Structures are given as C-alpha cells and as structure tokens.
Amino acid sequence: MSIVRVRFAPSPTGHIHVGNVRTALFNYLFAKNQNGTFILRIEDTDLERSSIENENIIYEDLMWLGLEWDEGPVVGGNYGPYKQTERTLIYKKYLDKLLEEKKAYYCFCSKEELDAQREKNLQEGKNPIYSGKCKNIPLAEARQRIEQGEKAAIRFNVTESEVKVKDILKGEIDFPTNMFGDFIIVRPDGTPVYNFVVVVDDALMKITHVIRGDDHLNNTPKQILIYKALGFELPEFAHIPMILGSDHSKLSKRHGDTSVNQFRQKGYLPEAFFNYLALLGWSHPEEKEILSRQELINAFSLERISKSAAVFDFDKLNWMNGIYIREKNIDELYSVAKGFIKCVELSKYDEQWLKNVVFSVREKISVLSEIDEHIKIFFKQSEPDDESIKLLNLETSSAVLERYAEEIKKFETLTVDDYKAITKIVGDATGAKGKALFMVLRIALTGQRTGPDMDKIATLLSPKTQIERINNVLRFIKK
RNA sequence: GUCCCUAUCGUCUAGCCUGGCCUAGGACACCGGCCUUUCACGCCGGCAACAGGGGUUCAAAUCCCCUUAGGGACGCCA
C-alpha cells in the first residue's frame, strides 16, 4: 500500500479563483481522508505573469480556508524545491534524455511561420498541428546551430496514434494524437512548458493521484506520452467538473465574486465557505449538508464527486454562511465581526455593550459585511420613510410614544422584563396593539421598520437616548 | 471546424455501477401558514425535474444506440 500523495499546483498569476480553490479543497480532503500528504507546488514557469506578491496571496488564501499543506514552499519537504523556476536543472536532465533518445527534437520554426501554418490548416478544415518540418534535423546539427545563436524550441516526438487515459471519474477515454501533433515542451528562451514540467514534477514528487479540473483532461494524453517516454510510473487521474456561473458559462468576474479573497472581504466565514465548496460537486453519503471540516474529511471520497459541472449558487452560500454566523457565541461572533464595523469607532464604546449590539443582529445577516447597516441604529436614529410616517401618524401613535417615554424615565437601564411590563402598560393605556404599538415604537426608536428584536433595542439603548429619539419623532409628528 | 466530457426540480444534488422498494427523496430560492401582541430567526406545508427518440427487458431515471443541448480543449497559458 503506497501512501497517498496529492498536490495543488496553482500558478501565481493572481488571486485564487473559486474553481481552483475547490480543486485544492478536494485534494486536501482526499489526502486527509487517506492519511496522505497534501503538497503545494507553485507553477511559475510563465515568467510574464507570475510574481512573488501573487505567491503570498495564494498562501494567505489557502491559510484562510485552513488548507494547510504538508509539503511545499514555506514548510519545505523532501521532494523540493517546490517552485518550478527553482527546478530548471532537474528539467534539463530529463530534456537531454529525451533529446538523446530522439523522443524530442529541436524546432527552429518561427512563431510567424507557425501562426501562418495554423491559420492555413484551420482554413482548410484540418487540425492545426505541427508539420514536422524540423523533426529530422540531426541533434548534433541542431546543437551547433543553437551554439551559433539560433533560437529553437523543443518538441515532443509523438509516435503513437492513440493514447488511453484512465480516469477515476470518467472511466477510460481514447484520445487520437493527431489532435495535437508534436507539441512544444520547451520555449525558444529555454523555459519548459507546463505539460512537460507537470509530468517531471508529479513523477519526482511521487504524486499518486492527480486531482484537477477537467479542463485538463485534454492535456492528459500529452502528459501520459511524456510519462512513458521518461519511464515514469503513471499516477491515477481524477478530473473534476468545472464550476459555472448562473448563465452556465465558465464562472468569471461578470457573475460576481470569483476569487477567494473577495469572499473573505465580504465576510464569509472560512468554515462556511469550506463547507459550501465541498458540496459543490460532491455529496455526503447521507446527504447531510452542514458539515464540519472533520466530518467532511471523514466522509470524503472521490467516487462521490459528480461528473457534471456545477453552477455556483450565491444564494445557497449565503444561507449556509448565515447558519454558521448564528452558530457562533457572542464572543466568537464579535471577534470575527468587529473588523467589519466601519460606521463607528469601536474604542469609543464599551466592549461588552458592542458585543451585545453585534449579537443582537446576528439573525439579520448572512455575510459579516452587512453588519454595519444593521447596527447603525444603535448609534444614530435614521429618517423614517413614507410607510413609517404613515404608522407614526396613526391616531394612537403619539399617545403610545409619550406614555412609553414617561414609563422609562425612571430607569437607568431596562431589563427585558421591564420592557415587557412597560409595553403592556402602554398597550393597555392607549389601546394600541400589534403594529400600532410595536412598529410605532420601533420606528420611533430606530427610524426603521426592520431590525433586531424590540426587547434588544430597548435594553441596549439607554432610556435617556430612547427618550431623546422619541422626542425628536414627537416634534416631527406635531409639525 | 475537429476532439473530449456531461445531461434528474430555476440552482446544488440523492437515486444510476448492482434495473422492480421511484406515484423520483433532500437542500437553496420562491410562495403560503404557524410562532412571536412588530421585522427577522425557527417550525410546518406548497410549487417544481428523469432533454428527445429508438431499442433490450415481464419491468428502465437506472443498461445500449442515435439525436439534441450545454461545457471544455484545440497556445512558445497553466
């Protein structure tokens, strides 16, 4: 029994996309479920788009979600280095081997030439594949030309006509190789391309299962060819379906937030995001939905990953995030929420009071960033809208407000019981009930028709403040 | 255009491999009701799907074929 080793191999070209992070998540869950090793590798061979800043962003995003890697940059490991730009010598060794064995060859064709050829093929309805022009240039001659300053790419010499891919999710698939022809494995500037390095790295890092998005399915035959040419043992492949936007096209910016840090900034809880993502394309054997990290790890299996693409459902994510928010106790909630409070300066207020305020609106929000608009009523009375004004103009309204103000005057603070007793008295005295009583009080005290429970508002706001607000409203009504 | 993948409620999905228990189950959203003498939360209920056509079979959402639709790939990106 070989120990499971899987990897997540992002290229540091920007923020991690939800599709990619879900791939990372599945790799992580599989590794942990199997007691295996989860490896992070940075695929930075595209020098133009890769950067150190982006690497750090990747680390941060993964850490936020708790996808800690057992081997990789920062933490190290026995199969490093874990950044491809630091592995060039390794690649060179295998490249030379291929070249010597005529399994690859130098290609001197210019980009313009190839583009033209591709154009022509396409127009003639043929597959845009390489003609094989440089295939027979002897290696010695090619090396000489390069020595003299010529630039050459290296192409893989495809000799088989068909490649079989065995995939855990999709089964056995046959690919005709005339789809791609002799593909490039090294650019003229000497940097090896993805399809080559991924094979060398996965093989050398002893990756047992390659779990990745199914947009890579078409690359797999090329990679298998390289595995074989180099004499490496094949890993198992599992190509997981894509994540789509609401219009069923590949999820992109126009569908809303798509990068991990955007979700983080909006106030999604990592455990909720983790849970939601796990259920996007995978299902629990008992169809449970709210699952902790450990439950997810315990229940995970590649077999239960669905084969079809999934639409990212923001509504369901919101619902789930709301559940996680409501599960937090008052201290936990405050510690995750305080960073999202922008409407006031926290240091000016008593912390326990702030905690109570935040806790009082927890049913109202599905993401933490919504907290501001819900707690602002505790700091400032807002202007009533037309509908509210109608309610304030009810016959009983001013009597309700006057009586309520009168009753709370003698209190330093109100308890829930005080509040209940007082509203009972006010109701009895004025004949107002239901909306005429509670909605009117709510509007007078906050300016709004929705908000936290009335008893929360009444106990959290000092009677002095409440009276001030009521007087403001009373003056407004009498005008 | 060529190749590859996929196809159950609007969405995420269970069921499919190992046909009968499926008058197709759950969740989100939506709509009703209840609970709070208010808004939510919560609870209860409702709406809503096997893409189409052929087979195979006593029996098909489940197995086979075709069509259609969607997605992906066809890079000196990963």
mmCIF file of N, CA and C in Angstrom, chain A residues 304-417:
data_model
loop_
_atom_site.group_PDB
_atom_site.id
_atom_site.type_symbol
_atom_site.label_atom_id
_atom_site.label_comp_id
_atom_site.label_asym_id
_atom_site.label_seq_id
_atom_site.Cartn_x
_atom_site.Cartn_y
_atom_site.Cartn_z
ATOM 1 N N ARG A 304 -17.730 9.894 -4.932
ATOM 2 C CA ARG A 304 -18.973 10.660 -4.817
ATOM 3 C C ARG A 304 -18.896 12.049 -5.448
ATOM 4 N N ILE A 305 -17.842 12.298 -6.164
ATOM 5 C CA ILE A 305 -17.771 13.560 -6.901
ATOM 6 C C ILE A 305 -18.642 13.424 -8.139
ATOM 7 N N SER A 306 -19.470 14.409 -8.392
ATOM 8 C CA SER A 306 -20.375 14.291 -9.532
ATOM 9 C C SER A 306 -19.625 14.558 -10.826
ATOM 10 N N LYS A 307 -20.188 14.066 -11.920
ATOM 11 C CA LYS A 307 -19.482 14.137 -13.192
ATOM 12 C C LYS A 307 -19.824 15.384 -13.981
ATOM 13 N N SER A 308 -20.887 16.039 -13.628
ATOM 14 C CA SER A 308 -21.293 17.203 -14.422
ATOM 15 C C SER A 308 -20.913 18.509 -13.725
ATOM 16 N N ALA A 309 -20.770 19.534 -14.514
ATOM 17 C CA ALA A 309 -20.375 20.838 -13.992
ATOM 18 C C ALA A 309 -21.456 21.400 -13.078
ATOM 19 N N ALA A 310 -21.051 22.225 -12.138
ATOM 20 C CA ALA A 310 -21.995 22.775 -11.167
ATOM 21 C C ALA A 310 -22.054 24.288 -11.259
ATOM 22 N N VAL A 311 -23.252 24.828 -11.139
ATOM 23 C CA VAL A 311 -23.429 26.275 -11.127
ATOM 24 C C VAL A 311 -23.210 26.793 -9.705
ATOM 25 N N PHE A 312 -22.409 27.789 -9.595
ATOM 26 C CA PHE A 312 -22.139 28.388 -8.280
ATOM 27 C C PHE A 312 -23.384 29.133 -7.816
ATOM 28 N N ASP A 313 -23.913 28.743 -6.672
ATOM 29 C CA ASP A 313 -25.164 29.302 -6.183
ATOM 30 C C ASP A 313 -24.910 30.234 -4.992
ATOM 31 N N PHE A 314 -24.891 31.519 -5.280
ATOM 32 C CA PHE A 314 -24.599 32.503 -4.239
ATOM 33 C C PHE A 314 -25.651 32.482 -3.133
ATOM 34 N N ASP A 315 -26.902 32.220 -3.513
ATOM 35 C CA ASP A 315 -27.974 32.174 -2.513
ATOM 36 C C ASP A 315 -27.729 31.097 -1.472
ATOM 37 N N LYS A 316 -27.315 29.954 -1.958
ATOM 38 C CA LYS A 316 -27.121 28.850 -1.021
ATOM 39 C C LYS A 316 -25.903 29.088 -0.128
ATOM 40 N N LEU A 317 -24.891 29.697 -0.707
ATOM 41 C CA LEU A 317 -23.711 30.060 0.084
ATOM 42 C C LEU A 317 -24.123 31.039 1.186
ATOM 43 N N ASN A 318 -24.954 32.004 0.831
ATOM 44 C CA ASN A 318 -25.409 32.990 1.813
ATOM 45 C C ASN A 318 -26.180 32.322 2.943
ATOM 46 N N TRP A 319 -27.052 31.431 2.557
ATOM 47 C CA TRP A 319 -27.838 30.697 3.555
ATOM 48 C C TRP A 319 -26.904 29.950 4.517
ATOM 49 N N MET A 320 -25.937 29.278 3.935
ATOM 50 C CA MET A 320 -25.035 28.479 4.744
ATOM 51 C C MET A 320 -24.171 29.356 5.648
ATOM 52 N N ASN A 321 -23.723 30.476 5.114
ATOM 53 C CA ASN A 321 -22.915 31.388 5.915
ATOM 54 C C ASN A 321 -23.733 31.910 7.102
ATOM 55 N N GLY A 322 -25.002 32.187 6.844
ATOM 56 C CA GLY A 322 -25.900 32.656 7.900
ATOM 57 C C GLY A 322 -26.007 31.629 9.016
ATOM 58 N N ILE A 323 -26.082 30.372 8.636
ATOM 59 C CA ILE A 323 -26.144 29.297 9.634
ATOM 60 C C ILE A 323 -24.903 29.320 10.519
ATOM 61 N N TYR A 324 -23.760 29.445 9.882
ATOM 62 C CA TYR A 324 -22.508 29.457 10.652
ATOM 63 C C TYR A 324 -22.405 30.695 11.531
ATOM 64 N N ILE A 325 -22.907 31.808 11.038
ATOM 65 C CA ILE A 325 -22.895 33.023 11.849
ATOM 66 C C ILE A 325 -23.745 32.821 13.096
ATOM 67 N N ARG A 326 -24.900 32.235 12.914
ATOM 68 C CA ARG A 326 -25.818 32.047 14.041
ATOM 69 C C ARG A 326 -25.341 30.977 15.016
ATOM 70 N N GLU A 327 -24.416 30.156 14.578
ATOM 71 C CA GLU A 327 -23.874 29.137 15.483
ATOM 72 C C GLU A 327 -22.826 29.698 16.437
ATOM 73 N N LYS A 328 -22.340 30.878 16.128
ATOM 74 C CA LYS A 328 -21.274 31.429 16.963
ATOM 75 C C LYS A 328 -21.824 32.022 18.250
ATOM 76 N N ASN A 329 -21.065 31.882 19.320
ATOM 77 C CA ASN A 329 -21.484 32.531 20.554
ATOM 78 C C ASN A 329 -21.066 33.998 20.506
ATOM 79 N N ILE A 330 -21.480 34.725 21.514
ATOM 80 C CA ILE A 330 -21.337 36.183 21.468
ATOM 81 C C ILE A 330 -19.877 36.645 21.309
ATOM 82 N N ASP A 331 -18.968 35.974 21.984
ATOM 83 C CA ASP A 331 -17.564 36.383 21.897
ATOM 84 C C ASP A 331 -16.955 36.021 20.543
ATOM 85 N N GLU A 332 -17.266 34.816 20.088
ATOM 86 C CA GLU A 332 -16.756 34.383 18.787
ATOM 87 C C GLU A 332 -17.253 35.305 17.678
ATOM 88 N N LEU A 333 -18.542 35.611 17.764
ATOM 89 C CA LEU A 333 -19.114 36.444 16.716
ATOM 90 C C LEU A 333 -18.454 37.818 16.700
ATOM 91 N N TYR A 334 -18.292 38.369 17.882
ATOM 92 C CA TYR A 334 -17.699 39.703 17.927
ATOM 93 C C TYR A 334 -16.279 39.692 17.370
ATOM 94 N N SER A 335 -15.537 38.677 17.691
ATOM 95 C CA SER A 335 -14.145 38.685 17.237
ATOM 96 C C SER A 335 -14.034 38.576 15.712
ATOM 97 N N VAL A 336 -14.952 37.861 15.084
ATOM 98 C CA VAL A 336 -14.884 37.814 13.616
ATOM 99 C C VAL A 336 -15.574 39.002 12.957
ATOM 100 N N ALA A 337 -16.501 39.612 13.696
ATOM 101 C CA ALA A 337 -17.304 40.684 13.082
ATOM 102 C C ALA A 337 -16.712 42.065 13.238
ATOM 103 N N LYS A 338 -15.911 42.256 14.283
ATOM 104 C CA LYS A 338 -15.505 43.644 14.581
ATOM 105 C C LYS A 338 -14.734 44.301 13.453
ATOM 106 N N GLY A 339 -14.000 43.505 12.715
ATOM 107 C CA GLY A 339 -13.268 44.068 11.579
ATOM 108 C C GLY A 339 -14.173 44.632 10.501
ATOM 109 N N PHE A 340 -15.432 44.246 10.539
ATOM 110 C CA PHE A 340 -16.360 44.707 9.509
ATOM 111 C C PHE A 340 -17.164 45.927 9.937
ATOM 112 N N ILE A 341 -16.935 46.349 11.191
ATOM 113 C CA ILE A 341 -17.678 47.514 11.676
ATOM 114 C C ILE A 341 -16.943 48.780 11.290
ATOM 115 N N LYS A 342 -17.577 49.548 10.423
ATOM 116 C CA LYS A 342 -16.924 50.747 9.913
ATOM 117 C C LYS A 342 -17.670 52.010 10.313
ATOM 118 N N CYS A 343 -18.916 51.861 10.745
ATOM 119 C CA CYS A 343 -19.755 53.043 10.946
ATOM 120 C C CYS A 343 -19.412 53.809 12.218
ATOM 121 N N VAL A 344 -18.686 53.184 13.122
ATOM 122 C CA VAL A 344 -18.295 53.894 14.339
ATOM 123 C C VAL A 344 -16.884 53.487 14.748
ATOM 124 N N GLU A 345 -16.329 54.294 15.630
ATOM 125 C CA GLU A 345 -15.020 53.968 16.163
ATOM 126 C C GLU A 345 -15.209 53.093 17.395
ATOM 127 N N LEU A 346 -14.749 51.868 17.295
ATOM 128 C CA LEU A 346 -15.029 50.898 18.352
ATOM 129 C C LEU A 346 -14.501 51.309 19.717
ATOM 130 N N SER A 347 -13.345 51.966 19.734
ATOM 131 C CA SER A 347 -12.712 52.294 21.014
ATOM 132 C C SER A 347 -13.539 53.261 21.860
ATOM 133 N N LYS A 348 -14.497 53.926 21.241
ATOM 134 C CA LYS A 348 -15.309 54.886 21.997
ATOM 135 C C LYS A 348 -16.412 54.228 22.805
ATOM 136 N N TYR A 349 -16.588 52.923 22.596
ATOM 137 C CA TYR A 349 -17.705 52.270 23.258
ATOM 138 C C TYR A 349 -17.244 51.133 24.165
ATOM 139 N N ASP A 350 -18.106 50.820 25.100
ATOM 140 C CA ASP A 350 -17.848 49.693 25.984
ATOM 141 C C ASP A 350 -17.895 48.400 25.178
ATOM 142 N N GLU A 351 -16.871 47.575 25.362
ATOM 143 C CA GLU A 351 -16.770 46.383 24.520
ATOM 144 C C GLU A 351 -17.920 45.398 24.736
ATOM 145 N N GLN A 352 -18.296 45.212 25.993
ATOM 146 C CA GLN A 352 -19.385 44.268 26.252
ATOM 147 C C GLN A 352 -20.674 44.743 25.592
ATOM 148 N N TRP A 353 -20.882 46.041 25.661
ATOM 149 C CA TRP A 353 -22.080 46.605 25.021
ATOM 150 C C TRP A 353 -22.033 46.363 23.517
ATOM 151 N N LEU A 354 -20.862 46.578 22.919
ATOM 152 C CA LEU A 354 -20.700 46.347 21.481
ATOM 153 C C LEU A 354 -20.965 44.886 21.120
ATOM 154 N N LYS A 355 -20.487 44.020 21.974
ATOM 155 C CA LYS A 355 -20.728 42.597 21.727
ATOM 156 C C LYS A 355 -22.220 42.307 21.700
ATOM 157 N N ASN A 356 -22.916 42.889 22.661
ATOM 158 C CA ASN A 356 -24.365 42.684 22.709
ATOM 159 C C ASN A 356 -25.055 43.231 21.472
ATOM 160 N N VAL A 357 -24.576 44.379 21.047
ATOM 161 C CA VAL A 357 -25.151 45.007 19.861
ATOM 162 C C VAL A 357 -24.972 44.098 18.648
ATOM 163 N N VAL A 358 -23.766 43.629 18.458
ATOM 164 C CA VAL A 358 -23.468 42.765 17.323
ATOM 165 C C VAL A 358 -24.291 41.480 17.398
ATOM 166 N N PHE A 359 -24.341 40.926 18.601
ATOM 167 C CA PHE A 359 -25.055 39.666 18.779
ATOM 168 C C PHE A 359 -26.549 39.819 18.488
ATOM 169 N N SER A 360 -27.046 41.023 18.737
ATOM 170 C CA SER A 360 -28.486 41.247 18.571
ATOM 171 C C SER A 360 -28.928 41.248 17.111
ATOM 172 N N VAL A 361 -27.981 41.412 16.195
ATOM 173 C CA VAL A 361 -28.385 41.462 14.787
ATOM 174 C C VAL A 361 -27.968 40.206 14.020
ATOM 175 N N ARG A 362 -27.540 39.211 14.751
ATOM 176 C CA ARG A 362 -26.977 38.054 14.052
ATOM 177 C C ARG A 362 -27.970 37.311 13.165
ATOM 178 N N GLU A 363 -29.266 37.372 13.474
ATOM 179 C CA GLU A 363 -30.227 36.685 12.603
ATOM 180 C C GLU A 363 -30.475 37.454 11.320
ATOM 181 N N LYS A 364 -30.046 38.686 11.322
ATOM 182 C CA LYS A 364 -30.395 39.552 10.191
ATOM 183 C C LYS A 364 -29.403 39.453 9.049
ATOM 184 N N ILE A 365 -28.243 38.899 9.329
ATOM 185 C CA ILE A 365 -27.198 38.977 8.322
ATOM 186 C C ILE A 365 -26.804 37.595 7.797
ATOM 187 N N SER A 366 -26.394 37.583 6.541
ATOM 188 C CA SER A 366 -25.863 36.331 6.010
ATOM 189 C C SER A 366 -24.371 36.465 5.729
ATOM 190 N N VAL A 367 -23.904 37.699 5.588
ATOM 191 C CA VAL A 367 -22.461 37.918 5.495
ATOM 192 C C VAL A 367 -22.078 39.031 6.460
ATOM 193 N N LEU A 368 -20.881 38.957 6.978
ATOM 194 C CA LEU A 368 -20.432 39.889 8.005
ATOM 195 C C LEU A 368 -20.427 41.355 7.563
ATOM 196 N N SER A 369 -20.201 41.578 6.289
ATOM 197 C CA SER A 369 -20.142 42.972 5.834
ATOM 198 C C SER A 369 -21.497 43.660 5.923
ATOM 199 N N GLU A 370 -22.556 42.887 6.120
ATOM 200 C CA GLU A 370 -23.880 43.505 6.247
ATOM 201 C C GLU A 370 -24.097 44.071 7.646
ATOM 202 N N ILE A 371 -23.125 43.827 8.503
ATOM 203 C CA ILE A 371 -23.329 44.173 9.896
ATOM 204 C C ILE A 371 -23.500 45.676 10.126
ATOM 205 N N ASP A 372 -22.732 46.453 9.401
ATOM 206 C CA ASP A 372 -22.785 47.907 9.546
ATOM 207 C C ASP A 372 -24.196 48.474 9.437
ATOM 208 N N GLU A 373 -24.848 48.123 8.339
ATOM 209 C CA GLU A 373 -26.158 48.720 8.112
ATOM 210 C C GLU A 373 -27.180 48.270 9.155
ATOM 211 N N HIS A 374 -26.903 47.147 9.808
ATOM 212 C CA HIS A 374 -27.858 46.687 10.812
ATOM 213 C C HIS A 374 -27.600 47.248 12.203
ATOM 214 N N ILE A 375 -26.365 47.527 12.500
ATOM 215 C CA ILE A 375 -26.109 48.039 13.862
ATOM 216 C C ILE A 375 -26.106 49.562 13.933
ATOM 217 N N LYS A 376 -26.145 50.217 12.794
ATOM 218 C CA LYS A 376 -26.053 51.684 12.836
ATOM 219 C C LYS A 376 -27.190 52.324 13.629
ATOM 220 N N ILE A 377 -28.325 51.620 13.724
ATOM 221 C CA ILE A 377 -29.438 52.166 14.508
ATOM 222 C C ILE A 377 -29.097 52.349 15.979
ATOM 223 N N PHE A 378 -28.086 51.630 16.432
ATOM 224 C CA PHE A 378 -27.715 51.783 17.840
ATOM 225 C C PHE A 378 -26.901 53.043 18.071
ATOM 226 N N PHE A 379 -26.443 53.631 16.990
ATOM 227 C CA PHE A 379 -25.603 54.819 17.109
ATOM 228 C C PHE A 379 -26.289 56.074 16.610
ATOM 229 N N LYS A 380 -27.266 55.857 15.759
ATOM 230 C CA LYS A 380 -27.893 57.028 15.143
ATOM 231 C C LYS A 380 -29.307 56.680 14.712
ATOM 232 N N GLN A 381 -30.206 57.627 14.956
ATOM 233 C CA GLN A 381 -31.589 57.454 14.548
ATOM 234 C C GLN A 381 -31.683 57.811 13.072
ATOM 235 N N SER A 382 -32.345 56.966 12.277
ATOM 236 C CA SER A 382 -32.411 57.344 10.865
ATOM 237 C C SER A 382 -33.775 57.930 10.497
ATOM 238 N N GLU A 383 -33.842 58.542 9.352
ATOM 239 C CA GLU A 383 -35.058 59.213 8.887
ATOM 240 C C GLU A 383 -36.127 58.190 8.512
ATOM 241 N N PRO A 384 -37.319 58.339 9.012
ATOM 242 C CA PRO A 384 -38.380 57.396 8.643
ATOM 243 C C PRO A 384 -38.815 57.578 7.185
ATOM 244 N N ASP A 385 -39.128 56.475 6.530
ATOM 245 C CA ASP A 385 -39.618 56.566 5.154
ATOM 246 C C ASP A 385 -41.130 56.791 5.153
ATOM 247 N N ASP A 386 -41.726 56.880 3.979
ATOM 248 C CA ASP A 386 -43.150 57.208 3.861
ATOM 249 C C ASP A 386 -44.051 56.235 4.617
ATOM 250 N N GLU A 387 -43.734 54.969 4.433
ATOM 251 C CA GLU A 387 -44.524 53.926 5.092
ATOM 252 C C GLU A 387 -44.461 54.097 6.612
ATOM 253 N N SER A 388 -43.270 54.436 7.096
ATOM 254 C CA SER A 388 -43.088 54.622 8.530
ATOM 255 C C SER A 388 -43.864 55.845 9.027
ATOM 256 N N ILE A 389 -43.839 56.874 8.230
ATOM 257 C CA ILE A 389 -44.527 58.108 8.617
ATOM 258 C C ILE A 389 -46.027 57.851 8.764
ATOM 259 N N LYS A 390 -46.539 57.026 7.865
ATOM 260 C CA LYS A 390 -47.954 56.644 7.948
ATOM 261 C C LYS A 390 -48.270 56.043 9.314
ATOM 262 N N LEU A 391 -47.375 55.133 9.747
ATOM 263 C CA LEU A 391 -47.601 54.466 11.021
ATOM 264 C C LEU A 391 -47.474 55.443 12.188
ATOM 265 N N LEU A 392 -46.545 56.373 12.057
ATOM 266 C CA LEU A 392 -46.376 57.357 13.125
ATOM 267 C C LEU A 392 -47.588 58.280 13.216
ATOM 268 N N ASN A 393 -48.303 58.426 12.145
ATOM 269 C CA ASN A 393 -49.463 59.305 12.128
ATOM 270 C C ASN A 393 -50.756 58.617 12.544
ATOM 271 N N LEU A 394 -50.635 57.354 12.959
ATOM 272 C CA LEU A 394 -51.817 56.668 13.474
ATOM 273 C C LEU A 394 -52.342 57.450 14.679
ATOM 274 N N GLU A 395 -53.637 57.352 14.903
ATOM 275 C CA GLU A 395 -54.265 58.098 15.998
ATOM 276 C C GLU A 395 -53.602 57.870 17.345
ATOM 277 N N THR A 396 -53.256 56.621 17.574
ATOM 278 C CA THR A 396 -52.716 56.276 18.898
ATOM 279 C C THR A 396 -51.218 56.541 19.045
ATOM 280 N N SER A 397 -50.543 56.819 17.936
ATOM 281 C CA SER A 397 -49.088 56.821 17.966
ATOM 282 C C SER A 397 -48.466 57.793 18.958
ATOM 283 N N SER A 398 -48.909 59.041 18.958
ATOM 284 C CA SER A 398 -48.239 59.967 19.871
ATOM 285 C C SER A 398 -48.512 59.602 21.318
ATOM 286 N N ALA A 399 -49.713 59.088 21.584
ATOM 287 C CA ALA A 399 -50.009 58.656 22.951
ATOM 288 C C ALA A 399 -49.092 57.509 23.354
ATOM 289 N N VAL A 400 -48.877 56.563 22.417
ATOM 290 C CA VAL A 400 -48.006 55.435 22.694
ATOM 291 C C VAL A 400 -46.613 55.922 23.052
ATOM 292 N N LEU A 401 -46.101 56.796 22.233
ATOM 293 C CA LEU A 401 -44.737 57.265 22.429
ATOM 294 C C LEU A 401 -44.594 58.085 23.704
ATOM 295 N N GLU A 402 -45.553 58.936 23.967
ATOM 296 C CA GLU A 402 -45.488 59.768 25.168
ATOM 297 C C GLU A 402 -45.536 58.906 26.426
ATOM 298 N N ARG A 403 -46.418 57.962 26.389
ATOM 299 C CA ARG A 403 -46.575 57.107 27.561
ATOM 300 C C ARG A 403 -45.328 56.247 27.783
ATOM 301 N N TYR A 404 -44.804 55.725 26.699
ATOM 302 C CA TYR A 404 -43.599 54.890 26.794
ATOM 303 C C TYR A 404 -42.445 55.697 27.383
ATOM 304 N N ALA A 405 -42.295 56.924 26.890
ATOM 305 C CA ALA A 405 -41.225 57.793 27.374
ATOM 306 C C ALA A 405 -41.404 58.070 28.862
ATOM 307 N N GLU A 406 -42.612 58.301 29.227
ATOM 308 C CA GLU A 406 -42.956 58.580 30.620
ATOM 309 C C GLU A 406 -42.572 57.394 31.518
ATOM 310 N N GLU A 407 -42.896 56.189 31.026
ATOM 311 C CA GLU A 407 -42.658 54.982 31.814
ATOM 312 C C GLU A 407 -41.168 54.667 31.989
ATOM 313 N N ILE A 408 -40.376 54.920 30.956
ATOM 314 C CA ILE A 408 -38.966 54.515 31.067
ATOM 315 C C ILE A 408 -38.098 55.573 31.741
ATOM 316 N N LYS A 409 -38.663 56.730 31.964
ATOM 317 C CA LYS A 409 -37.924 57.858 32.525
ATOM 318 C C LYS A 409 -37.190 57.509 33.813
ATOM 319 N N LYS A 410 -37.864 56.720 34.634
ATOM 320 C CA LYS A 410 -37.306 56.446 35.959
ATOM 321 C C LYS A 410 -36.215 55.376 35.978
ATOM 322 N N PHE A 411 -35.934 54.767 34.813
ATOM 323 C CA PHE A 411 -34.932 53.693 34.766
ATOM 324 C C PHE A 411 -33.549 54.188 34.329
ATOM 325 N N GLU A 412 -32.540 53.557 34.912
ATOM 326 C CA GLU A 412 -31.161 53.783 34.444
ATOM 327 C C GLU A 412 -30.952 52.983 33.161
ATOM 328 N N THR A 413 -31.318 51.701 33.297
ATOM 329 C CA THR A 413 -31.336 50.812 32.134
ATOM 330 C C THR A 413 -32.566 49.936 32.269
ATOM 331 N N LEU A 414 -32.968 49.336 31.123
ATOM 332 C CA LEU A 414 -34.133 48.461 31.157
ATOM 333 C C LEU A 414 -33.693 47.009 31.072
ATOM 334 N N THR A 415 -34.438 46.137 31.765
ATOM 335 C CA THR A 415 -34.252 44.708 31.545
ATOM 336 C C THR A 415 -35.345 44.266 30.589
ATOM 337 N N VAL A 416 -35.224 43.044 30.112
ATOM 338 C CA VAL A 416 -36.254 42.538 29.210
ATOM 339 C C VAL A 416 -37.615 42.531 29.905
ATOM 340 N N ASP A 417 -37.602 42.160 31.180
ATOM 341 C CA ASP A 417 -38.859 42.141 31.925
ATOM 342 C C ASP A 417 -39.457 43.536 32.086
#
